[in-house]
Amino acid sequence: AALDRLKEFMAARTAVAIGPGLSTHPETVELVQALVRQLNRPSVLDADALNALAGRASLFTECGVPPILTPHPGEMARLVAESSAQSVNADRIGTAARFAGERGCYVVLKGARTVIARPDGLVAICPTGNPGMATAGTGDVLTGMIVGLLAQGLASWEAACAATYLHGLAGDLAAEVIGQTSLIAGDVIDHIPYALTNLGSA
């Protein structure tokens, strides 16, 4: 029922993000699948948007502009047929690179040393981030950072790499102050300005 309104909403935006907080209600799943077919601007797909597309990865090739996917290993496993989080982690670079190439999209495979892959086979490995960031909401922060850079005009590859690096750096700076054990997503957000300052002085 919301499809036409969302299409109108997206038409007035430079970039869009779909996923965090959506749920996997059957009607919502149908909505996400319909929206993805009509994506014609830079976008980030995360969380329940990825869950809605499990088993339907061919839809990524229908996007007018290649989307950026930000799965954790479990979400990646659901996108890759007959896979598991363990098998994804056993070949993180290969899994991300193959999927990006086959589906014509960008993949930010989150986890210990996040892997960023693009359709032409180029892969980057992020050197920032720490285990304390493996907590609810930090992935949503990354989604927001990527789409924010897309909205400012950065190309998809640059936006994905820069946001991933800065996200991890903000998490590292937060961990230096409060430790990894009690780190929450809000701490990462609070340290984004310091990550930008740190980057500028490097």
Coordinates of C-alpha atoms in Angstrom, one line a residue:
A1 CA 0.0 0.0 0.0
A2 CA 2.9 2.3 0.6
L3 CA 4.8 1.6 -2.7
D4 CA 3.6 4.6 -4.6
R5 CA 4.3 7.0 -1.7
L6 CA 7.7 5.6 -1.3
K7 CA 8.5 5.9 -5.0
E8 CA 7.5 9.5 -4.8
F9 CA 9.6 10.0 -1.7
M10 CA 12.7 8.4 -3.4
A11 CA 12.2 10.5 -6.5
A12 CA 13.0 13.6 -4.5
R13 CA 16.1 12.2 -2.9
T14 CA 19.8 12.1 -3.9
A15 CA 20.4 8.8 -2.2
V16 CA 18.4 6.3 -0.2
A17 CA 18.9 3.6 2.5
I18 CA 16.5 0.7 3.1
G19 CA 16.5 -1.9 5.8
P20 CA 17.2 -1.0 9.5
G21 CA 14.1 -1.5 11.6
L22 CA 11.8 -2.7 8.7
S23 CA 10.8 -6.2 10.0
T24 CA 10.3 -9.2 7.8
H25 CA 6.5 -9.1 7.7
P26 CA 5.4 -10.7 4.4
E27 CA 3.9 -7.5 3.1
T28 CA 7.0 -5.6 3.9
V29 CA 9.1 -8.2 2.2
E30 CA 7.0 -7.8 -1.0
L31 CA 7.4 -4.0 -0.7
V32 CA 11.2 -4.2 -0.5
Q33 CA 11.3 -6.5 -3.5
A34 CA 9.2 -4.1 -5.5
L35 CA 11.3 -1.1 -4.4
V36 CA 14.6 -2.7 -5.3
R37 CA 13.4 -3.2 -8.8
Q38 CA 12.9 0.6 -9.1
L39 CA 16.1 1.8 -7.5
N40 CA 17.5 4.4 -9.9
R41 CA 19.8 6.3 -7.6
P42 CA 22.7 5.5 -5.2
S43 CA 21.4 3.3 -2.4
V44 CA 22.4 1.3 0.7
L45 CA 20.6 -2.0 1.5
D46 CA 21.0 -3.4 5.0
A47 CA 19.4 -5.5 7.7
D48 CA 15.8 -6.5 6.9
A49 CA 16.1 -5.3 3.3
L50 CA 18.8 -7.9 2.8
N51 CA 16.6 -10.5 4.6
A52 CA 13.7 -9.7 2.3
L53 CA 16.0 -10.4 -0.7
A54 CA 17.3 -13.8 0.6
G55 CA 16.9 -16.2 -2.3
R56 CA 16.1 -13.3 -4.6
A57 CA 19.6 -12.0 -5.3
S58 CA 18.9 -11.7 -9.0
L59 CA 16.9 -8.6 -8.2
F60 CA 20.1 -6.7 -7.6
T61 CA 20.8 -6.8 -11.3
E62 CA 17.6 -5.0 -12.0
C63 CA 18.6 -1.8 -10.1
G64 CA 19.2 1.2 -12.3
V65 CA 22.2 2.1 -10.1
P66 CA 24.3 -0.7 -8.5
P67 CA 23.4 -0.7 -4.8
I68 CA 25.7 -1.0 -1.8
L69 CA 24.9 -4.0 0.4
T70 CA 26.1 -4.0 4.0
P71 CA 25.6 -7.6 5.3
H72 CA 27.0 -9.2 8.4
P73 CA 28.1 -12.9 7.8
G74 CA 24.7 -14.2 8.7
E75 CA 22.9 -11.9 6.2
M76 CA 25.5 -12.7 3.6
A77 CA 24.9 -16.4 4.1
R78 CA 21.2 -15.9 3.5
L79 CA 22.0 -14.1 0.2
V80 CA 24.3 -16.8 -1.0
A81 CA 22.4 -19.9 -1.6
E82 CA 23.1 -22.9 0.6
S83 CA 25.7 -21.1 2.6
S84 CA 26.4 -20.5 6.3
A85 CA 28.0 -17.7 8.4
Q86 CA 30.9 -20.1 9.0
S87 CA 31.5 -20.7 5.4
V88 CA 31.2 -17.0 4.6
N89 CA 33.9 -16.2 7.3
A90 CA 36.1 -19.0 5.9
D91 CA 36.4 -17.1 2.6
R92 CA 35.3 -13.5 3.3
I93 CA 37.2 -11.9 0.4
G94 CA 36.2 -14.6 -2.1
T95 CA 32.5 -14.5 -1.0
A96 CA 32.2 -10.7 -1.2
A97 CA 34.1 -10.5 -4.5
R98 CA 32.1 -13.2 -6.2
F99 CA 28.8 -11.9 -5.1
A100 CA 29.7 -8.3 -6.1
G101 CA 30.8 -9.5 -9.5
E102 CA 27.9 -11.9 -10.2
R103 CA 25.2 -9.5 -9.0
G104 CA 26.7 -6.2 -10.2
C105 CA 26.6 -4.5 -6.8
Y106 CA 28.9 -3.3 -4.0
V107 CA 29.4 -5.4 -0.9
V108 CA 30.5 -4.2 2.5
L109 CA 30.9 -7.5 4.3
K110 CA 31.0 -6.6 8.0
G111 CA 33.0 -8.4 10.6
A112 CA 36.6 -8.7 11.8
R113 CA 38.4 -6.7 9.1
T114 CA 35.4 -5.6 7.0
V115 CA 35.8 -6.4 3.3
I116 CA 34.5 -4.0 0.6
A117 CA 34.1 -5.4 -2.9
R118 CA 33.0 -3.8 -6.1
P119 CA 31.6 -5.4 -9.3
D120 CA 34.8 -5.2 -11.3
G121 CA 36.6 -7.4 -8.7
L122 CA 38.5 -4.8 -6.8
V123 CA 38.5 -5.5 -3.0
A124 CA 39.6 -3.4 0.0
I125 CA 40.1 -4.5 3.6
C126 CA 39.3 -2.0 6.3
P127 CA 42.1 -1.7 9.0
T128 CA 39.9 0.0 11.6
G129 CA 37.3 -1.4 14.0
N130 CA 37.3 -3.6 17.1
P131 CA 35.3 -6.5 18.6
G132 CA 33.4 -4.1 20.9
M133 CA 31.5 -2.9 17.8
A134 CA 29.8 -6.2 17.4
T135 CA 26.7 -4.9 19.1
A136 CA 23.2 -3.9 18.1
G137 CA 22.9 -0.8 16.1
T138 CA 26.5 -0.2 15.0
G139 CA 25.7 -1.6 11.5
D140 CA 22.8 0.9 11.3
V141 CA 25.3 3.7 12.0
L142 CA 27.5 2.5 9.1
T143 CA 24.4 2.5 6.8
G144 CA 23.7 6.1 7.8
M145 CA 27.3 7.1 7.2
I146 CA 27.5 5.5 3.8
V147 CA 24.2 7.0 2.6
G148 CA 25.2 10.4 4.0
L149 CA 28.3 10.4 1.9
L150 CA 26.3 9.3 -1.2
A151 CA 24.0 12.2 -0.6
Q152 CA 26.9 14.5 -0.6
G153 CA 27.9 13.3 -4.1
L154 CA 30.6 10.7 -3.4
A155 CA 30.7 7.8 -5.8
S156 CA 29.6 4.4 -4.4
W157 CA 33.1 2.9 -4.1
E158 CA 34.5 6.0 -2.4
A159 CA 31.5 6.4 -0.1
A160 CA 31.6 2.7 1.0
C161 CA 35.4 2.7 1.7
A162 CA 35.5 6.1 3.4
A163 CA 32.4 5.5 5.6
T164 CA 33.7 2.0 6.6
Y165 CA 37.1 3.4 7.6
L166 CA 35.6 6.3 9.5
H167 CA 33.0 4.1 11.2
G168 CA 35.7 1.7 12.5
L169 CA 37.9 4.6 13.5
A170 CA 35.1 6.2 15.5
G171 CA 34.6 2.8 17.2
D172 CA 38.3 2.6 18.0
L173 CA 38.4 6.1 19.5
A174 CA 35.3 5.3 21.5
A175 CA 36.9 2.1 22.8
E176 CA 40.0 4.0 23.9
V177 CA 37.8 6.1 26.2
I178 CA 35.2 3.6 27.6
G179 CA 36.6 0.2 26.6
Q180 CA 35.3 -2.4 24.2
T181 CA 33.1 -4.3 26.7
S182 CA 30.5 -1.6 27.2
L183 CA 30.6 -0.1 23.8
I184 CA 27.2 0.7 22.2
A185 CA 26.1 2.2 18.9
G186 CA 25.6 5.6 20.4
D187 CA 29.3 5.8 21.4
V188 CA 30.3 5.2 17.8
I189 CA 28.0 8.1 16.7
D190 CA 29.4 10.3 19.4
H191 CA 32.9 9.7 18.2
I192 CA 32.3 10.3 14.4
P193 CA 33.4 14.0 14.7
Y194 CA 36.6 12.9 16.5
A195 CA 37.3 10.4 13.7
L196 CA 36.9 13.1 11.1
T197 CA 39.2 15.4 13.0
N198 CA 41.7 12.6 13.5
L199 CA 41.6 11.9 9.8
G200 CA 42.1 15.5 8.9
S201 CA 45.2 15.8 11.1
A202 CA 46.8 12.6 9.8

